[in-house]
Coordinates of C-alpha atoms in Angstrom, one line a residue:
M1491 CA -75.4 73.3 95.2
P1492 CA -78.5 71.3 93.8
F1493 CA -78.0 67.6 93.3
V1494 CA -80.1 64.7 92.5
D1495 CA -79.9 62.1 94.3
I1496 CA -80.6 58.4 93.1
H1497 CA -80.8 55.5 95.2
S1498 CA -81.3 51.4 94.5
S1499 CA -80.4 48.1 95.6
D1500 CA -77.4 48.5 93.7
D1501 CA -76.7 51.8 93.0
F1502 CA -75.9 55.4 94.3
V1503 CA -75.7 58.4 92.5
S1504 CA -75.9 62.0 93.1
I1505 CA -76.3 63.9 90.0
Y1506 CA -75.3 67.8 90.1
Y1507 CA -77.2 70.2 87.7
T1508 CA -76.9 73.6 87.0
T1509 CA -79.3 76.2 85.8
N1510 CA -80.1 79.9 84.6
S1511 CA -82.3 80.8 86.6
F1512 CA -81.7 83.4 89.5
S1513 CA -82.3 80.7 92.5
G1514 CA -79.8 78.2 90.5
N1515 CA -82.4 75.8 90.8
V1516 CA -85.7 74.5 89.0
G1517 CA -87.6 76.5 91.3
G1518 CA -86.5 79.5 89.7
F1519 CA -87.5 78.7 85.8
N1520 CA -90.1 81.2 84.0
P1521 CA -93.0 78.6 83.2
Q1522 CA -93.6 80.8 80.2
K1523 CA -90.5 79.9 78.6
P1524 CA -89.4 76.8 77.0
T1525 CA -87.2 74.9 78.9
V1526 CA -83.4 73.0 77.0
C1527 CA -81.4 70.7 79.0
I1528 CA -77.6 70.7 77.6
L1529 CA -75.5 68.0 77.6
H1530 CA -72.0 68.4 77.8
P1531 CA -68.7 67.6 75.8
T1532 CA -67.1 64.0 76.8
F1533 CA -64.1 64.4 79.4
L1534 CA -65.7 68.0 80.7
D1535 CA -68.6 69.0 82.4
S1536 CA -71.3 71.1 82.2
S1537 CA -69.0 74.2 83.9
W1538 CA -68.0 74.2 80.2
L1539 CA -71.0 75.2 78.8
Y1540 CA -70.7 78.8 79.8
P1541 CA -70.7 80.2 76.1
Q1542 CA -74.1 79.0 76.0
F1543 CA -75.4 79.8 79.2
S1544 CA -73.8 83.5 79.0
D1545 CA -75.2 83.9 75.2
P1546 CA -78.1 86.5 75.7
R1547 CA -79.7 84.8 72.9
L1548 CA -80.3 81.6 75.0
D1549 CA -80.0 82.7 78.6
S1550 CA -83.0 85.2 77.9
E1551 CA -85.2 83.1 76.2
F1552 CA -85.2 79.7 77.3
N1553 CA -85.2 77.9 80.9
L1554 CA -81.5 76.1 80.6
I1555 CA -80.7 73.3 82.8
A1556 CA -77.7 71.0 82.7
F1557 CA -76.2 67.6 84.2
D1558 CA -73.1 66.4 85.0
M1559 CA -72.5 63.0 83.9
R1560 CA -72.4 60.2 86.9
V1561 CA -68.4 60.3 86.3
C1562 CA -67.8 63.8 85.6
G1563 CA -68.0 67.8 87.2
K1564 CA -69.3 67.5 90.8
S1565 CA -71.7 64.2 89.9
E1566 CA -70.5 61.4 92.6
C1567 CA -71.1 58.0 92.1
R1568 CA -70.0 54.0 92.9
S1569 CA -67.7 53.3 89.8
S1570 CA -69.1 49.9 88.0
G1571 CA -68.5 48.0 85.1
R1572 CA -72.0 48.3 83.9
H1573 CA -72.0 51.9 83.0
D1574 CA -72.8 52.6 79.0
S1575 CA -75.0 55.5 77.5
W1576 CA -78.0 53.5 78.3
V1577 CA -77.1 53.8 81.9
E1578 CA -77.2 58.1 81.1
A1579 CA -80.5 58.2 79.5
A1580 CA -81.7 56.5 82.6
D1581 CA -80.0 58.7 84.9
L1582 CA -81.4 61.8 83.0
A1583 CA -84.5 60.3 83.0
L1584 CA -84.8 59.9 86.5
C1585 CA -83.2 63.3 87.4
A1586 CA -86.4 65.0 84.9
Q1587 CA -89.1 63.1 86.6
N1588 CA -87.4 63.9 90.4
L1589 CA -87.6 67.8 89.5
R1590 CA -90.9 67.1 88.0
L1591 CA -89.5 69.0 84.2
S1592 CA -92.1 69.4 81.8
S1593 CA -91.3 68.1 78.3
F1594 CA -87.9 70.2 77.0
H1595 CA -85.4 70.6 73.7
I1596 CA -82.1 68.5 74.5
L1597 CA -78.9 70.0 73.0
A1598 CA -75.9 67.5 72.9
M1599 CA -72.6 68.4 72.8
E1600 CA -70.1 65.5 71.1
S1601 CA -70.1 62.0 71.6
N1602 CA -71.1 60.9 75.2
A1603 CA -73.6 63.1 74.9
I1604 CA -75.1 62.5 71.5
N1605 CA -75.4 58.8 72.4
C1606 CA -77.3 59.7 75.8
A1607 CA -79.6 62.0 74.2
L1608 CA -80.6 59.2 71.3
R1609 CA -81.6 57.1 73.7
F1610 CA -83.4 58.8 76.3
T1611 CA -85.0 60.3 73.8
A1612 CA -86.2 56.6 72.5
L1613 CA -87.2 55.2 75.7
F1614 CA -88.8 58.6 76.8
P1615 CA -90.1 60.2 73.6
E1616 CA -92.9 62.5 75.5
M1617 CA -90.4 64.3 77.8
C1618 CA -88.3 65.4 74.6
L1619 CA -89.2 67.9 72.3
S1620 CA -86.2 68.0 69.8
L1621 CA -82.9 67.0 69.3
A1622 CA -80.2 69.2 68.4
L1623 CA -76.7 66.8 67.9
C1624 CA -73.3 68.4 67.5
N1625 CA -70.7 66.6 65.8
V1626 CA -72.1 63.2 65.2
P1627 CA -69.8 60.6 65.8
A1628 CA -69.3 57.1 64.4
P1629 CA -72.0 54.3 65.4
T1630 CA -68.4 52.3 67.0
E1631 CA -65.2 54.0 67.4
D1632 CA -62.3 53.8 64.7
I1633 CA -59.7 51.6 65.6
W1634 CA -57.2 54.2 65.3
V1635 CA -59.3 56.3 67.8
Y1636 CA -60.0 53.2 69.9
T1637 CA -55.8 52.8 69.9
A1638 CA -54.9 56.3 70.4
Y1639 CA -57.5 56.4 73.4
D1640 CA -56.0 53.7 74.9
E1641 CA -52.6 55.0 74.9
L1642 CA -53.5 58.1 75.9
I1643 CA -56.0 57.2 79.3
Q1644 CA -53.1 54.4 80.1
T1645 CA -50.4 57.4 80.0
W1646 CA -52.8 59.7 81.5
C1647 CA -54.2 57.6 84.5
F1648 CA -50.5 56.4 85.8
A1649 CA -48.3 59.8 85.2
E1650 CA -45.9 60.0 88.2
D1651 CA -44.7 63.7 87.5
L1652 CA -46.1 66.9 86.2
E1653 CA -44.1 66.8 83.1
S1654 CA -45.9 63.4 82.0
Y1655 CA -48.7 64.6 83.0
E1656 CA -48.4 67.9 81.0
H1657 CA -47.5 65.9 77.8
V1658 CA -50.1 63.7 77.8
A1659 CA -53.0 66.3 78.7
M1660 CA -51.2 67.9 75.7
E1661 CA -51.5 65.1 73.4
S1662 CA -55.6 64.7 74.8
V1663 CA -55.9 68.6 73.5
K1664 CA -54.4 67.7 69.8
L1665 CA -56.6 64.4 69.3
T1666 CA -60.0 66.5 70.6
F1667 CA -59.3 69.9 70.0
G1668 CA -57.0 69.8 66.9
S1669 CA -54.0 71.9 66.5
N1670 CA -56.0 75.4 65.9
I1671 CA -56.7 76.3 69.6
S1672 CA -55.6 79.4 71.7
S1673 CA -53.0 78.9 74.1
E1674 CA -55.5 80.6 76.8
L1675 CA -57.8 77.7 76.0
R1676 CA -55.6 75.2 75.9
D1677 CA -53.8 76.3 79.4
D1678 CA -57.5 76.2 80.8
L1679 CA -58.3 72.8 79.5
I1680 CA -55.2 71.1 81.2
A1681 CA -55.6 73.0 84.3
Y1682 CA -59.3 71.6 84.8
W1683 CA -57.8 68.6 84.2
E1684 CA -54.9 68.8 86.4
M1685 CA -57.9 69.8 89.0
T1686 CA -60.1 67.1 88.0
M1687 CA -58.9 64.5 86.2
H1688 CA -55.6 63.5 87.7
P1689 CA -54.2 60.2 88.4
G1690 CA -55.8 60.3 92.1
K1691 CA -59.2 60.3 90.4
R1692 CA -58.1 57.6 87.9
C1693 CA -61.6 55.4 88.4
R1694 CA -63.5 58.2 87.0
I1695 CA -61.2 58.4 84.0
L1696 CA -61.2 55.2 82.7
E1697 CA -65.3 54.7 83.6
Q1698 CA -65.6 57.9 81.2
A1699 CA -63.4 56.4 78.8
N1700 CA -65.1 53.1 78.7
V1701 CA -68.4 54.7 77.6
A1702 CA -67.2 56.3 74.8
I1703 CA -64.5 53.7 73.3
N1704 CA -66.8 50.2 74.5
R1705 CA -70.1 52.2 72.4
S1706 CA -72.3 49.9 70.4
P1707 CA -74.7 51.3 67.7
I1708 CA -77.8 52.0 68.5
P1709 CA -80.4 50.2 67.3
S1710 CA -82.6 50.7 64.3
E1711 CA -85.9 50.3 65.6
A1712 CA -84.8 52.9 68.4
C1713 CA -83.9 55.3 65.9
S1714 CA -87.1 54.8 64.2
N1715 CA -89.3 55.4 67.7
I1716 CA -87.5 59.2 67.5
T1717 CA -90.2 61.3 65.8
Q1718 CA -89.2 64.5 67.3
P1719 CA -87.8 67.6 65.1
V1720 CA -83.8 66.9 64.6
L1721 CA -80.8 69.7 63.9
I1722 CA -77.5 68.3 63.2
I1723 CA -74.7 70.6 63.6
Q1724 CA -71.4 69.0 61.9
G1725 CA -68.2 70.7 62.0
D1726 CA -66.2 69.6 58.6
A1727 CA -63.0 70.0 60.1
K1728 CA -63.0 67.3 62.5
E1729 CA -61.3 64.2 61.4
A1730 CA -63.0 61.5 63.6
C1731 CA -66.4 62.5 63.1
S1732 CA -66.9 62.4 59.0
R1733 CA -70.0 64.2 57.6
E1734 CA -70.8 61.0 56.5
Y1735 CA -72.1 60.0 60.0
A1736 CA -73.7 63.1 59.8
E1737 CA -75.6 62.0 56.7
K1738 CA -76.5 58.9 58.2
M1739 CA -77.8 60.1 61.0
A1740 CA -79.9 62.7 59.5
Q1741 CA -81.7 60.2 57.2
D1742 CA -82.5 58.0 60.3
L1743 CA -83.9 60.6 62.3
K1744 CA -85.3 62.4 59.3
G1745 CA -83.1 65.4 60.2
I1746 CA -81.6 68.5 58.6
I1747 CA -77.6 68.8 58.8
Y1748 CA -75.8 72.5 59.4
S1749 CA -72.2 72.5 58.5
V1750 CA -69.6 75.0 60.3
K1751 CA -67.0 75.9 57.9
G1752 CA -63.6 75.3 59.4
G1753 CA -65.3 74.0 63.2
G1754 CA -63.1 70.7 64.5
G1755 CA -63.7 69.4 67.9
Y1756 CA -66.0 70.9 70.4
L1757 CA -67.9 73.2 68.7
S1758 CA -69.5 74.6 71.9
I1759 CA -66.7 75.7 73.7
I1760 CA -64.2 77.4 70.8
E1761 CA -65.2 80.8 71.1
G1762 CA -66.6 81.6 67.2
T1763 CA -67.9 78.3 66.6
A1764 CA -69.4 78.2 70.1
S1765 CA -71.5 81.6 68.7
I1766 CA -72.0 80.1 65.3
L1767 CA -73.4 77.3 67.4
N1768 CA -76.2 79.4 69.3
Q1769 CA -77.3 81.4 66.5
V1770 CA -78.2 78.2 64.3
Y1771 CA -79.9 76.5 67.6
V1772 CA -81.7 79.5 68.8
K1773 CA -83.1 79.6 64.9
F1774 CA -84.0 76.2 65.3
V1775 CA -86.0 76.1 68.4
T1776 CA -87.7 79.3 68.0
R1777 CA -89.6 77.7 64.4
L1778 CA -90.4 75.0 66.5
P1779 CA -94.2 75.2 68.1
H1780 CA -94.0 77.2 71.7
A1781 CA -94.3 75.3 74.8
R1782 CA -94.0 76.1 78.5
S1783 CA -92.4 74.7 81.8
D1784 CA -95.0 74.4 83.7
P1785 CA -94.2 71.4 86.8
A1786 CA -94.9 68.0 84.9
A1787 CA -97.8 66.0 86.4
S1788 CA -97.9 62.4 85.8
S1789 CA -100.4 59.9 86.3
I1790 CA -98.1 56.8 86.6
S1791 CA -95.1 57.0 89.4
V1792 CA -91.6 57.3 88.7
E1793 CA -91.5 53.2 89.5
E1794 CA -94.1 52.5 86.5
R1795 CA -92.4 54.9 83.9
M1796 CA -89.2 53.3 84.6
Q1797 CA -90.4 49.8 84.2
E1798 CA -92.4 50.9 81.1
A1799 CA -88.5 51.9 79.6
L1800 CA -87.4 48.8 80.7
V1801 CA -90.0 47.1 78.6
K1802 CA -89.5 48.8 75.6
L1803 CA -85.3 48.6 76.0
E1804 CA -86.0 44.8 76.0
Q1805 CA -88.1 44.8 72.8
L1806 CA -85.6 47.2 71.2
T1807 CA -82.5 44.6 72.3
G1808 CA -84.3 41.2 72.4
D1809 CA -82.8 40.6 75.5
A1810 CA -85.8 39.0 77.6
N1811 CA -84.2 39.3 81.1
L1812 CA -84.7 43.5 81.3
R1813 CA -88.0 43.7 82.6
L1814 CA -87.2 41.7 85.5
R1815 CA -84.3 44.0 86.9
D1816 CA -85.0 47.0 89.3
P1817 CA -86.4 50.1 87.7
L1818 CA -85.3 52.2 89.6
S1819 CA -81.8 51.5 89.3
P1820 CA -80.3 53.3 86.3
L1821 CA -77.4 50.3 85.9
S1822 CA -80.8 48.0 85.4
F1823 CA -80.6 49.6 81.4
C1824 CA -77.1 48.5 81.0
C1825 CA -77.1 46.7 77.8
L1826 CA -73.3 45.8 77.6
S1827 CA -72.3 41.8 77.0
K1828 CA -70.9 40.1 79.6
E1829 CA -67.8 40.3 78.4
I1830 CA -67.3 43.7 78.1
I1831 CA -68.8 44.0 81.5
D1832 CA -66.3 41.9 83.2
Q1833 CA -63.2 43.7 81.4
Q1834 CA -64.9 47.0 82.5
A1835 CA -64.9 45.1 86.3
E1836 CA -61.8 44.0 86.0
Q1837 CA -59.8 47.3 84.5
L1838 CA -61.7 49.6 87.3
E1839 CA -59.9 47.0 89.8
L1840 CA -56.7 46.9 88.4
F1841 CA -57.2 51.3 88.4
R1842 CA -57.8 51.3 91.9
K1843 CA -55.3 49.8 93.3
G1844 CA -52.6 52.9 94.4
Q1845 CA -55.6 55.4 93.5
T1846 CA -55.1 56.7 97.0
L1847 CA -51.5 57.0 96.6
A1848 CA -51.2 58.2 93.1
F1849 CA -49.6 61.2 91.4
V1850 CA -52.0 64.3 92.0
P1851 CA -50.5 67.7 89.9
L1852 CA -51.5 70.1 92.3
A1853 CA -50.4 72.8 94.9
P1854 CA -51.0 72.3 98.2
T1855 CA -53.7 75.1 98.3
G1856 CA -55.5 72.5 95.5
R1857 CA -55.0 74.5 92.6
P1858 CA -52.5 73.7 89.7
I1859 CA -48.7 74.3 90.4
R1860 CA -48.6 76.7 86.9
R1861 CA -50.1 77.1 83.6
Y1862 CA -48.9 74.8 81.0
S1863 CA -47.4 77.7 78.9
E1864 CA -45.3 78.6 82.1
R1865 CA -43.6 75.6 82.1
P1866 CA -40.3 75.4 81.3
R1867 CA -38.5 74.8 77.8
D1868 CA -35.3 73.2 77.1
D1869 CA -33.0 74.8 73.9

């Protein structure tokens, strides 16, 4: 399986990626086609991008690549309280440079992916050809969403039996997807979470949730540095992603908005809205100047380019110590306050206790014990 290993003095991360090439890696890319990097939705991984990878409108016209974020899917990393969207942007930049990717289009799905894409484009503008953002979130999490996430994560990570886990998983489906979801997709989601996000992996769950709920607004200066064409695709039925956030983002980035009527959360996965999203995105990209995907050749080293990004981040945030950090460590790009870093590190230490003995809702075969729809029901 293709991975990109990133080593540094204070961090190690192995990022999994997948492509639509026959060989499954970037060596099989057609240099005559543009490349699209798709960033997966929050609490899922690149395997949930099958509606895009299997769509001939995308598969036949573009080289497609998707990375699992550092605490998602098949990627592995050391747990850290210094994990935010700037760190994920640095992960993406190091992966792109190590794979020698040419400039690519970015299609970002939901909260964490969008925040990563914006920060990546602000720091590495030459690597991004265009931005498409699906369901722009609030700059900071609304208090009711923060409270709901906090309660769900606590219950999710410390569930002690199958019924408790299934209950909190169903509540999570309602929060993220809404109530109008097919029973088949609901069962698939809960089965996926049972295998990849059970209490035995609760530090990964917490770290991923912290990126979402402890986020801060991207600096206005960073938005002014983003000059690429921008498309915002917004579902009009998702309460946590009000259209006003999309309109503000479109104004800041001089982008355009396409509203998906009746579209709720996770537009890229629901069958009907996924097809609309793919169609709108293909029309958007094909109207832009054609770009080839020849392997990138840089006149400076990866370390020098990452050092330049740290200097730019210092200018955007006003933190005079950023340029002194290790440029090859993604954690050097963390912009969280010391208070939040200490709080997240303390939470991770608390969640780590007893993690190896925590309840795992799987059969000895490693598969879910049952489908959610097959659970026994009381009269």
